[in-house]
Amino acid sequence: MARDIPDATVARLPIYRLSLVDLMADGAETVSSAALAERAGVNAAKVRKDLSFLGTYGVRGVGYDVKLLLGQIGDALGLDVVAPVVIVGMGNLGQALARYGGFLSRGFPIVALVDASAEKVGSEVDGITVSHIDELPELVRDLEIAIGIIATPSSAAQEVADVLVEAGVGSILSFAPTVLQVPDSVPLRKVDLATELQILGYYQQREAGPETDADKSA
Amino acid sequence: MARDIPDATVARLPIYRLSLVDLMADGAETVSSAALAERAGVNAAKVRKDLSFLGTYGVRGVGYDVKLLLGQIGDALGLDVVAPVVIVGMGNLGQALARYGGFLSRGFPIVALVDASAEKVGSEVDGITVSHIDELPELVRDLEIAIGIIATPSSAAQEVADVLVEAGVGSILSFAPTVLQVPDSVPLRKVDLATELQILGYYQQREAGPETDADKSA
DNA sequence: CCCTGTGAAGCAGTTCACAGCG
DNA sequence: CGCTGTGAACTGCTTCACAGGG
């Protein structure tokens, strides 16, 4: 079992996974690093280096077995372990995420929805009844929730993050446009539309930008 | 005018901006690199290095003038130039973004909404009438749209990206979980819920992860 | 002979540490 | 005397280039 994969590589594994799923749908049984690189939008050396962190599964002169590689990436990402998700904040974005999340591959089931407003509590979104935010700690414990998604206004985000951490959530994904303070032991990732637009604005200004990477995150 | 700022710095400027807006609301007139670093969740040396790329605006022994610094960051990001936005795909996510976008600071007005389905075309979302996707090139030209946001299913994303590029959009933000091919001259950023969850899954697995970065992106 | 796996070189980003200005 | 601005060291990521296996 491969441990301690560089952050930059981890951020690319889901992209390789996506490409491999497509390849498998196309009936491919093996794939070369060059072909995978093309699909994933990176260069071949990077693909080989990245995959080498998972252990070695390529066959020289042939390439990688698509199915096997998919399994290896899934193992590395821990996709075999189900990680229940709660979405906090049932505004436009939270509701959209709840419905959108329904399409997510098995592994990240949305098991609870939470909001602070009396109007929303009790209503159903995508088949799940919205609970009051005061019940969050209880929900996290009872449903063994691993990931908390914050889709509240900025003003409430830190408070929600504190509750999630306190309740024992394993990691947090925030859509609130604010910086959150959480213990180092809780992985936190942030997605913010305004930030993304501003970054694009910079590159646009001076014609010709880089070619993405996102992940930039880790 | 400061040119050629490192990608990693550009990705942090919106975060500094956010922190500075808060500081200004709190009535602060100056801020030290240490204080700004704390708010932004980075270290002080990084703040100073980053800001040095904008030109020098700090006063030794005192810190940075909040208002002046906000202006400088805005200039660097090109926030003085209005960049009209079109959202393509009026599913749950697209609609949520349209409404959410209404809250965005001036500078990124959503001026058009587009969808392929006859049901959606003609309806109104957040005060804007949804146009048919065939009108996209025309809209981009007439409304001088600078940024295209892709909120379609994966299957349509590449086609939409091609149309946007062809129509002359300056940059693209994609929410579709697929890798898009665009010319190097068009900055592209990707946001994908499933990718984010998978990355979190990795770090969660081995208890104790890094402290975000997002962006990871450029 | 093709394609992987990987040392080694090169580059970008981060952090340190301190000189110097207000 | 505090805090900035920055050279220099360091760390981590990317890319090159090639040895070696199927």
Short mmCIF file of C-alpha atoms (C1' of nucleotides) in Angstrom, two decimals:
data_model
loop_
_atom_site.label_atom_id
_atom_site.label_comp_id
_atom_site.label_asym_id
_atom_site.label_seq_id
_atom_site.Cartn_x
_atom_site.Cartn_y
_atom_site.Cartn_z
CA MET A 1 0.00 0.00 0.00
CA ALA A 2 1.47 3.26 -1.15
CA ARG A 3 1.71 5.94 1.49
CA ASP A 4 2.65 9.56 1.58
CA ILE A 5 1.81 10.77 -1.88
CA PRO A 6 2.82 14.38 -2.69
CA ASP A 7 0.00 16.94 -2.49
CA ALA A 8 0.35 17.86 -6.14
CA THR A 9 -0.04 14.23 -7.15
CA VAL A 10 -3.06 13.67 -4.91
CA ALA A 11 -4.77 16.63 -6.55
CA ARG A 12 -4.28 15.00 -9.95
CA LEU A 13 -5.43 11.50 -9.08
CA PRO A 14 -9.13 12.34 -9.45
CA ILE A 15 -8.39 13.70 -12.92
CA TYR A 16 -6.63 10.51 -13.97
CA ARG A 17 -9.54 8.59 -12.52
CA LEU A 18 -11.98 10.54 -14.65
CA SER A 19 -9.91 9.94 -17.77
CA LEU A 20 -9.64 6.24 -17.00
CA VAL A 21 -13.38 5.91 -16.53
CA ASP A 22 -13.85 7.40 -19.99
CA LEU A 23 -11.23 5.11 -21.44
CA MET A 24 -12.86 2.09 -19.93
CA ALA A 25 -16.21 3.18 -21.35
CA ASP A 26 -14.47 3.33 -24.73
CA GLY A 27 -13.42 -0.27 -24.26
CA ALA A 28 -9.71 0.36 -23.77
CA GLU A 29 -7.93 -2.28 -21.69
CA THR A 30 -4.55 -0.65 -21.51
CA VAL A 31 -3.32 2.90 -21.79
CA SER A 32 0.13 4.41 -22.22
CA SER A 33 1.33 7.28 -20.07
CA ALA A 34 1.31 9.45 -23.19
CA ALA A 35 -2.32 8.67 -24.00
CA LEU A 36 -3.45 9.18 -20.42
CA ALA A 37 -1.47 12.41 -20.26
CA GLU A 38 -3.25 13.72 -23.31
CA ARG A 39 -6.68 13.00 -21.87
CA ALA A 40 -5.79 14.46 -18.50
CA GLY A 41 -4.15 17.52 -19.96
CA VAL A 42 -0.71 17.02 -18.40
CA ASN A 43 2.59 15.68 -19.70
CA ALA A 44 3.59 12.05 -19.88
CA ALA A 45 6.53 12.22 -17.50
CA LYS A 46 4.28 13.63 -14.83
CA VAL A 47 1.80 10.82 -15.30
CA ARG A 48 4.51 8.19 -14.89
CA LYS A 49 5.99 9.89 -11.85
CA ASP A 50 2.59 10.30 -10.26
CA LEU A 51 1.62 6.70 -10.84
CA SER A 52 4.93 5.50 -9.50
CA PHE A 53 3.81 6.74 -6.08
CA LEU A 54 0.97 4.24 -6.13
CA GLY A 55 3.38 1.40 -6.59
CA THR A 56 4.28 0.02 -9.95
CA TYR A 57 1.60 -1.27 -12.23
CA GLY A 58 2.67 -0.45 -15.75
CA VAL A 59 4.00 -2.95 -18.24
CA ARG A 60 7.01 -1.76 -20.22
CA GLY A 61 6.36 -1.66 -23.89
CA VAL A 62 2.61 -1.77 -23.34
CA GLY A 63 1.32 0.68 -20.76
CA TYR A 64 -1.04 0.45 -17.81
CA ASP A 65 -3.97 -1.88 -17.32
CA VAL A 66 -6.95 0.48 -17.17
CA LYS A 67 -9.02 -1.51 -14.71
CA LEU A 68 -6.14 -2.27 -12.41
CA LEU A 69 -5.02 1.32 -12.39
CA LEU A 70 -8.52 2.55 -11.59
CA GLY A 71 -8.54 0.23 -8.62
CA GLN A 72 -5.16 1.44 -7.45
CA ILE A 73 -6.16 5.08 -7.65
CA GLY A 74 -9.39 4.32 -5.84
CA ASP A 75 -7.42 2.61 -3.07
CA ALA A 76 -5.01 5.49 -2.75
CA LEU A 77 -7.86 7.97 -2.47
CA GLY A 78 -9.66 5.77 0.00
CA LEU A 79 -12.72 5.46 -2.20
CA ASP A 80 -13.43 2.04 -0.77
CA VAL A 81 -14.38 3.73 2.49
CA VAL A 82 -17.80 5.36 2.44
CA ALA A 83 -17.63 8.97 3.67
CA PRO A 84 -21.07 10.32 4.54
CA VAL A 85 -21.57 14.02 3.87
CA VAL A 86 -23.64 16.77 5.48
CA ILE A 87 -24.43 20.02 3.70
CA VAL A 88 -24.87 23.02 5.97
CA GLY A 89 -26.84 25.93 4.52
CA MET A 90 -29.83 25.37 2.25
CA GLY A 91 -29.73 28.55 0.21
CA ASN A 92 -29.51 28.42 -3.58
CA LEU A 93 -26.07 26.91 -3.55
CA GLY A 94 -26.71 24.39 -0.80
CA GLN A 95 -29.84 23.14 -2.53
CA ALA A 96 -28.06 22.89 -5.84
CA LEU A 97 -25.23 20.94 -4.23
CA ALA A 98 -27.70 18.62 -2.55
CA ARG A 99 -29.28 17.75 -5.89
CA TYR A 100 -26.03 17.74 -7.81
CA GLY A 101 -24.52 15.50 -5.17
CA GLY A 102 -27.12 12.90 -5.96
CA PHE A 103 -25.16 12.18 -9.11
CA LEU A 104 -21.92 11.63 -7.26
CA SER A 105 -20.34 8.26 -7.50
CA ARG A 106 -21.02 5.99 -4.61
CA GLY A 107 -18.71 6.78 -1.73
CA PHE A 108 -19.90 10.23 -0.73
CA PRO A 109 -23.58 9.86 0.13
CA ILE A 110 -25.31 13.00 1.31
CA VAL A 111 -26.98 11.84 4.50
CA ALA A 112 -28.06 15.10 6.09
CA LEU A 113 -29.02 18.67 5.23
CA VAL A 114 -29.00 21.47 7.76
CA ASP A 115 -30.13 25.07 7.90
CA ALA A 116 -30.67 27.73 10.54
CA SER A 117 -33.93 29.21 9.27
CA ALA A 118 -37.24 27.93 10.55
CA GLU A 119 -38.70 28.17 7.04
CA LYS A 120 -36.29 25.67 5.59
CA VAL A 121 -36.22 23.20 8.47
CA GLY A 122 -38.64 20.38 7.83
CA SER A 123 -38.76 20.88 4.08
CA GLU A 124 -37.38 18.25 1.76
CA VAL A 125 -34.58 18.67 -0.73
CA ASP A 126 -33.74 15.80 -3.02
CA GLY A 127 -35.56 13.42 -0.73
CA ILE A 128 -33.82 14.45 2.47
CA THR A 129 -35.55 16.39 5.23
CA VAL A 130 -33.72 19.52 6.33
CA SER A 131 -32.73 19.51 10.00
CA HIS A 132 -32.07 22.46 12.29
CA ILE A 133 -28.48 23.41 12.76
CA ASP A 134 -28.70 22.75 16.50
CA GLU A 135 -29.00 19.08 15.68
CA LEU A 136 -25.76 19.08 13.76
CA PRO A 137 -23.54 17.54 16.48
CA GLU A 138 -26.05 14.78 17.02
CA LEU A 139 -26.37 14.11 13.29
CA VAL A 140 -22.63 13.93 12.81
CA ARG A 141 -22.32 11.38 15.57
CA ASP A 142 -25.34 9.27 14.74
CA LEU A 143 -24.79 9.16 11.00
CA GLU A 144 -21.01 8.95 11.29
CA ILE A 145 -20.60 11.90 9.00
CA ALA A 146 -17.07 12.25 7.66
CA ILE A 147 -17.27 15.38 5.55
CA GLY A 148 -19.01 18.69 6.18
CA ILE A 149 -19.83 21.00 3.29
CA ILE A 150 -20.35 24.64 4.27
CA ALA A 151 -22.72 26.52 1.97
CA THR A 152 -23.79 29.22 4.41
CA PRO A 153 -23.22 32.97 4.17
CA SER A 154 -19.73 34.07 5.23
CA SER A 155 -21.01 35.45 8.47
CA ALA A 156 -22.02 32.02 9.72
CA ALA A 157 -19.21 29.99 8.21
CA GLN A 158 -16.69 30.10 11.03
CA GLU A 159 -19.29 29.19 13.58
CA VAL A 160 -20.44 26.26 11.49
CA ALA A 161 -16.85 25.15 10.99
CA ASP A 162 -16.31 25.17 14.75
CA VAL A 163 -19.39 23.06 15.30
CA LEU A 164 -18.36 20.59 12.61
CA VAL A 165 -14.88 20.22 14.05
CA GLU A 166 -16.22 19.88 17.57
CA ALA A 167 -18.67 17.25 16.40
CA GLY A 168 -15.81 15.24 14.99
CA VAL A 169 -16.15 15.64 11.25
CA GLY A 170 -13.05 14.43 9.44
CA SER A 171 -12.73 17.15 6.84
CA ILE A 172 -14.45 20.25 5.52
CA LEU A 173 -15.23 21.71 2.12
CA SER A 174 -16.25 25.36 2.24
CA PHE A 175 -18.03 27.42 -0.37
CA ALA A 176 -18.16 30.50 1.83
CA PRO A 177 -16.00 33.40 0.65
CA THR A 178 -14.12 33.76 3.90
CA VAL A 179 -10.99 32.35 5.50
CA LEU A 180 -11.75 29.66 8.06
CA GLN A 181 -9.63 28.70 11.01
CA VAL A 182 -9.62 24.99 11.77
CA PRO A 183 -7.15 22.69 13.55
CA ASP A 184 -4.37 21.29 11.38
CA SER A 185 -5.81 17.86 11.94
CA VAL A 186 -8.90 18.71 9.88
CA PRO A 187 -8.23 18.95 6.15
CA LEU A 188 -10.00 21.97 4.72
CA ARG A 189 -10.57 22.93 1.12
CA LYS A 190 -12.20 26.08 -0.17
CA VAL A 191 -14.11 26.79 -3.35
CA ASP A 192 -15.10 30.35 -4.06
CA LEU A 193 -16.64 31.72 -7.21
CA ALA A 194 -15.49 35.29 -6.63
CA THR A 195 -11.90 34.18 -6.04
CA GLU A 196 -11.90 32.15 -9.24
CA LEU A 197 -13.26 35.04 -11.28
CA GLN A 198 -10.68 37.41 -9.86
CA ILE A 199 -7.85 35.04 -10.73
CA LEU A 200 -9.18 34.70 -14.27
CA GLY A 201 -9.40 38.45 -14.39
CA TYR A 202 -5.70 38.74 -13.78
CA TYR A 203 -4.69 36.41 -16.58
CA GLN A 204 -7.19 37.81 -18.98
CA GLN A 205 -5.80 41.27 -18.48
CA ARG A 206 -2.46 40.18 -19.81
CA GLU A 207 -3.63 37.96 -22.60
CA ALA A 208 -2.47 34.37 -22.54
CA GLY A 209 -2.51 32.57 -19.29
CA PRO A 210 -1.45 29.24 -17.84
CA GLU A 211 -3.36 26.02 -18.36
CA THR A 212 -5.21 25.44 -15.12
CA ASP A 213 -4.15 23.20 -12.33
CA ALA A 214 -6.62 23.71 -9.53
CA ASP A 215 -5.47 22.28 -6.94
CA LYS A 216 -3.59 24.08 -6.71
CA SER A 217 -5.08 22.91 -3.83
CA ALA A 218 -4.20 20.46 -1.18
CA MET B 1 2.43 49.10 -12.69
CA ALA B 2 3.51 45.72 -11.44
CA ARG B 3 3.59 43.00 -14.07
CA ASP B 4 4.27 39.30 -14.10
CA ILE B 5 3.17 38.17 -10.69
CA PRO B 6 3.82 34.49 -9.82
CA ASP B 7 0.81 32.19 -10.16
CA ALA B 8 0.89 31.25 -6.50
CA THR B 9 0.78 34.90 -5.51
CA VAL B 10 -2.07 35.71 -7.90
CA ALA B 11 -4.10 32.92 -6.34
CA ARG B 12 -3.65 34.50 -2.93
CA LEU B 13 -4.46 38.09 -3.84
CA PRO B 14 -8.23 37.57 -3.66
CA ILE B 15 -7.76 36.16 -0.15
CA TYR B 16 -5.80 39.20 0.96
CA ARG B 17 -8.48 41.34 -0.60
CA LEU B 18 -11.15 39.62 1.40
CA SER B 19 -9.19 40.06 4.61
CA LEU B 20 -8.58 43.71 3.86
CA VAL B 21 -12.24 44.37 3.22
CA ASP B 22 -13.00 42.93 6.65
CA LEU B 23 -10.26 45.01 8.22
CA MET B 24 -11.58 48.14 6.63
CA ALA B 25 -15.06 47.35 7.90
CA ASP B 26 -13.51 47.07 11.34
CA GLY B 27 -12.15 50.57 10.92
CA ALA B 28 -8.48 49.64 10.60
CA GLU B 29 -6.39 52.10 8.61
CA THR B 30 -3.14 50.19 8.59
CA VAL B 31 -2.24 46.55 8.96
CA SER B 32 1.07 44.75 9.53
CA SER B 33 2.11 41.78 7.47
CA ALA B 34 1.75 39.64 10.59
CA ALA B 35 -1.84 40.74 11.21
CA LEU B 36 -2.83 40.29 7.59
CA ALA B 37 -1.13 36.91 7.54
CA GLU B 38 -3.15 35.77 10.50
CA ARG B 39 -6.43 36.78 8.87
CA ALA B 40 -5.51 35.22 5.57
CA GLY B 41 -4.20 32.04 7.12
CA VAL B 42 -0.67 32.24 5.73
CA ASN B 43 2.66 33.30 7.18
CA ALA B 44 3.95 36.84 7.39
CA ALA B 45 6.99 36.40 5.16
CA LYS B 46 4.75 35.16 2.40
CA VAL B 47 2.50 38.19 2.72
CA ARG B 48 5.44 40.57 2.45
CA LYS B 49 6.92 38.73 -0.51
CA ASP B 50 3.57 38.60 -2.27
CA LEU B 51 2.88 42.28 -1.74
CA SER B 52 6.35 43.19 -2.92
CA PHE B 53 5.28 42.04 -6.39
CA LEU B 54 2.66 44.76 -6.49
CA GLY B 55 5.28 47.39 -5.91
CA THR B 56 6.14 48.69 -2.50
CA TYR B 57 3.44 50.22 -0.41
CA GLY B 58 4.30 49.33 3.18
CA VAL B 59 5.71 51.76 5.69
CA ARG B 60 8.51 50.34 7.80
CA GLY B 61 7.71 50.31 11.44
CA VAL B 62 4.00 50.72 10.72
CA GLY B 63 2.63 48.38 8.11
CA TYR B 64 0.43 48.78 5.07
CA ASP B 65 -2.28 51.34 4.43
CA VAL B 66 -5.43 49.25 4.14
CA LYS B 67 -7.20 51.39 1.60
CA LEU B 68 -4.16 51.89 -0.58
CA LEU B 69 -3.35 48.20 -0.52
CA LEU B 70 -6.89 47.28 -1.50
CA GLY B 71 -6.58 49.59 -4.46
CA GLN B 72 -3.27 48.08 -5.48
CA ILE B 73 -4.59 44.54 -5.32
CA GLY B 74 -7.64 45.58 -7.28
CA ASP B 75 -5.40 47.10 -9.94
CA ALA B 76 -3.21 44.02 -10.15
CA LEU B 77 -6.26 41.80 -10.58
CA GLY B 78 -7.75 44.15 -13.12
CA LEU B 79 -10.87 44.71 -11.07
CA ASP B 80 -11.23 48.19 -12.53
CA VAL B 81 -12.16 46.58 -15.83
CA VAL B 82 -15.69 45.23 -15.95
CA ALA B 83 -15.77 41.63 -17.18
CA PRO B 84 -19.28 40.57 -18.22
CA VAL B 85 -20.11 36.92 -17.57
CA VAL B 86 -22.33 34.35 -19.28
CA ILE B 87 -23.46 31.18 -17.55
CA VAL B 88 -24.04 28.21 -19.84
CA GLY B 89 -26.30 25.50 -18.49
CA MET B 90 -29.34 26.30 -16.37
CA GLY B 91 -29.61 23.12 -14.33
CA ASN B 92 -29.55 23.25 -10.55
CA LEU B 93 -26.00 24.44 -10.40
CA GLY B 94 -26.30 27.01 -13.16
CA GLN B 95 -29.39 28.53 -11.60
CA ALA B 96 -27.76 28.62 -8.20
CA LEU B 97 -24.71 30.34 -9.66
CA ALA B 98 -26.90 32.86 -11.46
CA ARG B 99 -28.56 33.85 -8.22
CA TYR B 100 -25.42 33.59 -6.14
CA GLY B 101 -23.60 35.69 -8.69
CA GLY B 102 -26.02 38.50 -8.02
CA PHE B 103 -24.14 39.06 -4.80
CA LEU B 104 -20.79 39.32 -6.49
CA SER B 105 -18.93 42.53 -6.17
CA ARG B 106 -19.33 44.85 -9.08
CA GLY B 107 -16.94 43.91 -11.84
CA PHE B 108 -18.34 40.55 -12.89
CA PRO B 109 -21.94 41.23 -13.94
CA ILE B 110 -23.86 38.25 -15.19
CA VAL B 111 -25.28 39.55 -18.46
CA ALA B 112 -26.56 36.38 -20.11
CA LEU B 113 -27.84 32.91 -19.31
CA VAL B 114 -27.92 30.12 -21.83
CA ASP B 115 -29.35 26.61 -22.03
CA ALA B 116 -30.00 24.00 -24.70
CA SER B 117 -33.41 22.80 -23.59
CA ALA B 118 -36.55 24.34 -25.01
CA GLU B 119 -38.19 24.23 -21.59
CA LYS B 120 -35.63 26.53 -20.02
CA VAL B 121 -35.21 28.98 -22.88
CA GLY B 122 -37.42 32.00 -22.36
CA SER B 123 -37.77 31.52 -18.62
CA GLU B 124 -36.30 34.03 -16.23
CA VAL B 125 -33.64 33.38 -13.62
CA ASP B 126 -32.69 36.17 -11.27
CA GLY B 127 -34.18 38.71 -13.64
CA ILE B 128 -32.41 37.51 -16.77
CA THR B 129 -34.14 35.73 -19.60
CA VAL B 130 -32.54 32.44 -20.62
CA SER B 131 -31.38 32.36 -24.25
CA HIS B 132 -30.85 29.38 -26.49
CA ILE B 133 -27.33 28.11 -26.81
CA ASP B 134 -27.32 28.79 -30.54
CA GLU B 135 -27.35 32.48 -29.72
CA LEU B 136 -24.20 32.21 -27.65
CA PRO B 137 -21.75 33.55 -30.26
CA GLU B 138 -24.00 36.51 -30.91
CA LEU B 139 -24.43 37.22 -27.21
CA VAL B 140 -20.72 37.07 -26.55
CA ARG B 141 -20.07 39.59 -29.29
CA ASP B 142 -22.94 41.94 -28.60
CA LEU B 143 -22.56 42.03 -24.84
CA GLU B 144 -18.77 41.91 -24.94
CA ILE B 145 -18.73 38.94 -22.64
CA ALA B 146 -15.30 38.29 -21.15
CA ILE B 147 -15.87 35.19 -19.04
CA GLY B 148 -17.85 32.04 -19.76
CA ILE B 149 -19.00 29.81 -16.93
CA ILE B 150 -19.74 26.23 -17.93
CA ALA B 151 -22.39 24.56 -15.77
CA THR B 152 -23.54 21.94 -18.24
CA PRO B 153 -23.31 18.16 -17.98
CA SER B 154 -19.87 16.77 -18.87
CA SER B 155 -21.09 15.50 -22.17
CA ALA B 156 -21.75 19.02 -23.46
CA ALA B 157 -18.86 20.79 -21.81
CA GLN B 158 -16.21 20.47 -24.51
CA GLU B 159 -18.62 21.58 -27.20
CA VAL B 160 -19.61 24.60 -25.15
CA ALA B 161 -15.98 25.42 -24.47
CA ASP B 162 -15.27 25.34 -28.20
CA VAL B 163 -18.13 27.71 -28.90
CA LEU B 164 -17.02 30.08 -26.16
CA VAL B 165 -13.46 30.16 -27.43
CA GLU B 166 -14.61 30.61 -30.99
CA ALA B 167 -16.89 33.44 -29.96
CA GLY B 168 -13.95 35.20 -28.40
CA VAL B 169 -14.50 34.83 -24.68
CA GLY B 170 -11.39 35.79 -22.72
CA SER B 171 -11.42 33.06 -20.11
CA ILE B 172 -13.45 30.11 -18.89
CA LEU B 173 -14.52 28.73 -15.53
CA SER B 174 -15.82 25.17 -15.71
CA PHE B 175 -17.89 23.28 -13.18
CA ALA B 176 -18.18 20.22 -15.39
CA PRO B 177 -16.33 17.16 -14.12
CA THR B 178 -14.32 16.64 -17.26
CA VAL B 179 -11.02 17.77 -18.71
CA LEU B 180 -11.42 20.51 -21.30
CA GLN B 181 -9.08 21.29 -24.15
CA VAL B 182 -8.73 24.99 -24.90
CA PRO B 183 -6.00 27.06 -26.55
CA ASP B 184 -3.21 28.22 -24.25
CA SER B 185 -4.34 31.76 -24.87
CA VAL B 186 -7.58 31.19 -22.97
CA PRO B 187 -7.12 30.89 -19.21
CA LEU B 188 -9.22 28.04 -17.88
CA ARG B 189 -10.03 27.13 -14.32
CA LYS B 190 -11.97 24.14 -13.12
CA VAL B 191 -14.08 23.60 -10.03
CA ASP B 192 -15.39 20.13 -9.37
CA LEU B 193 -17.19 18.89 -6.31
CA ALA B 194 -16.32 15.24 -6.83
CA THR B 195 -12.63 16.04 -7.23
CA GLU B 196 -12.61 18.07 -4.04
CA LEU B 197 -14.30 15.31 -2.08
CA GLN B 198 -11.86 12.73 -3.37
CA ILE B 199 -8.90 14.84 -2.36
CA LEU B 200 -10.36 15.32 1.10
CA GLY B 201 -10.90 11.58 1.21
CA TYR B 202 -7.21 10.97 0.77
CA TYR B 203 -6.15 13.23 3.62
CA GLN B 204 -8.87 12.04 5.88
CA GLN B 205 -7.75 8.48 5.44
CA ARG B 206 -4.38 9.27 6.90
CA GLU B 207 -5.50 11.56 9.65
CA ALA B 208 -4.10 15.06 9.66
CA GLY B 209 -3.77 16.87 6.40
CA PRO B 210 -2.40 20.10 5.00
CA GLU B 211 -4.08 23.46 5.34
CA THR B 212 -5.78 24.15 2.03
CA ASP B 213 -4.42 26.20 -0.81
CA ALA B 214 -6.87 25.83 -3.62
CA ASP B 215 -5.97 26.88 -6.17
CA LYS B 216 -3.85 25.11 -6.36
CA SER B 217 -4.92 26.59 -9.32
CA ALA B 218 -3.66 28.92 -11.93
"C1'" DC C 1 11.53 -1.39 -30.38
"C1'" DC C 2 8.23 0.75 -27.40
"C1'" DC C 3 7.08 2.37 -23.14
"C1'" DT C 4 7.93 2.32 -18.17
"C1'" DG C 5 10.50 3.74 -13.99
"C1'" DT C 6 13.67 6.84 -12.10
"C1'" DG C 7 18.00 9.37 -11.11
"C1'" DA C 8 19.40 13.97 -11.90
"C1'" DA C 9 18.83 18.63 -13.40
"C1'" DG C 10 16.06 22.61 -13.37
"C1'" DC C 11 12.54 25.66 -11.70
"C1'" DA C 12 9.05 27.67 -8.72
"C1'" DG C 13 7.50 28.67 -4.37
"C1'" DT C 14 8.39 29.06 0.61
"C1'" DT C 15 10.79 30.28 4.57
"C1'" DC C 16 14.56 32.30 6.94
"C1'" DA C 17 17.09 35.97 8.65
"C1'" DC C 18 18.64 40.37 8.68
"C1'" DA C 19 19.81 45.01 6.86
"C1'" DG C 20 17.73 49.34 6.79
"C1'" DC C 21 14.13 52.91 7.04
"C1'" DG C 22 10.61 55.58 9.49
"C1'" DC D 1 12.57 49.90 18.05
"C1'" DG D 2 9.10 47.79 14.97
"C1'" DC D 3 8.12 46.26 10.70
"C1'" DT D 4 9.17 46.19 5.84
"C1'" DG D 5 11.78 44.51 1.81
"C1'" DT D 6 14.78 41.12 0.07
"C1'" DG D 7 18.93 38.14 -0.72
"C1'" DA D 8 19.85 33.48 0.24
"C1'" DA D 9 18.87 28.85 1.68
"C1'" DC D 10 15.69 25.33 1.32
"C1'" DT D 11 11.93 22.40 -0.02
"C1'" DG D 12 9.01 20.38 -3.25
"C1'" DC D 13 7.43 19.90 -7.96
"C1'" DT D 14 8.30 19.39 -12.80
"C1'" DT D 15 10.80 18.05 -16.65
"C1'" DC D 16 14.46 15.76 -18.91
"C1'" DA D 17 16.82 11.90 -20.51
"C1'" DC D 18 17.99 7.38 -20.49
"C1'" DA D 19 18.67 2.62 -18.69
"C1'" DG D 20 16.30 -1.54 -18.86
"C1'" DG D 21 12.37 -4.88 -19.23
"C1'" DG D 22 8.72 -7.17 -22.04
#
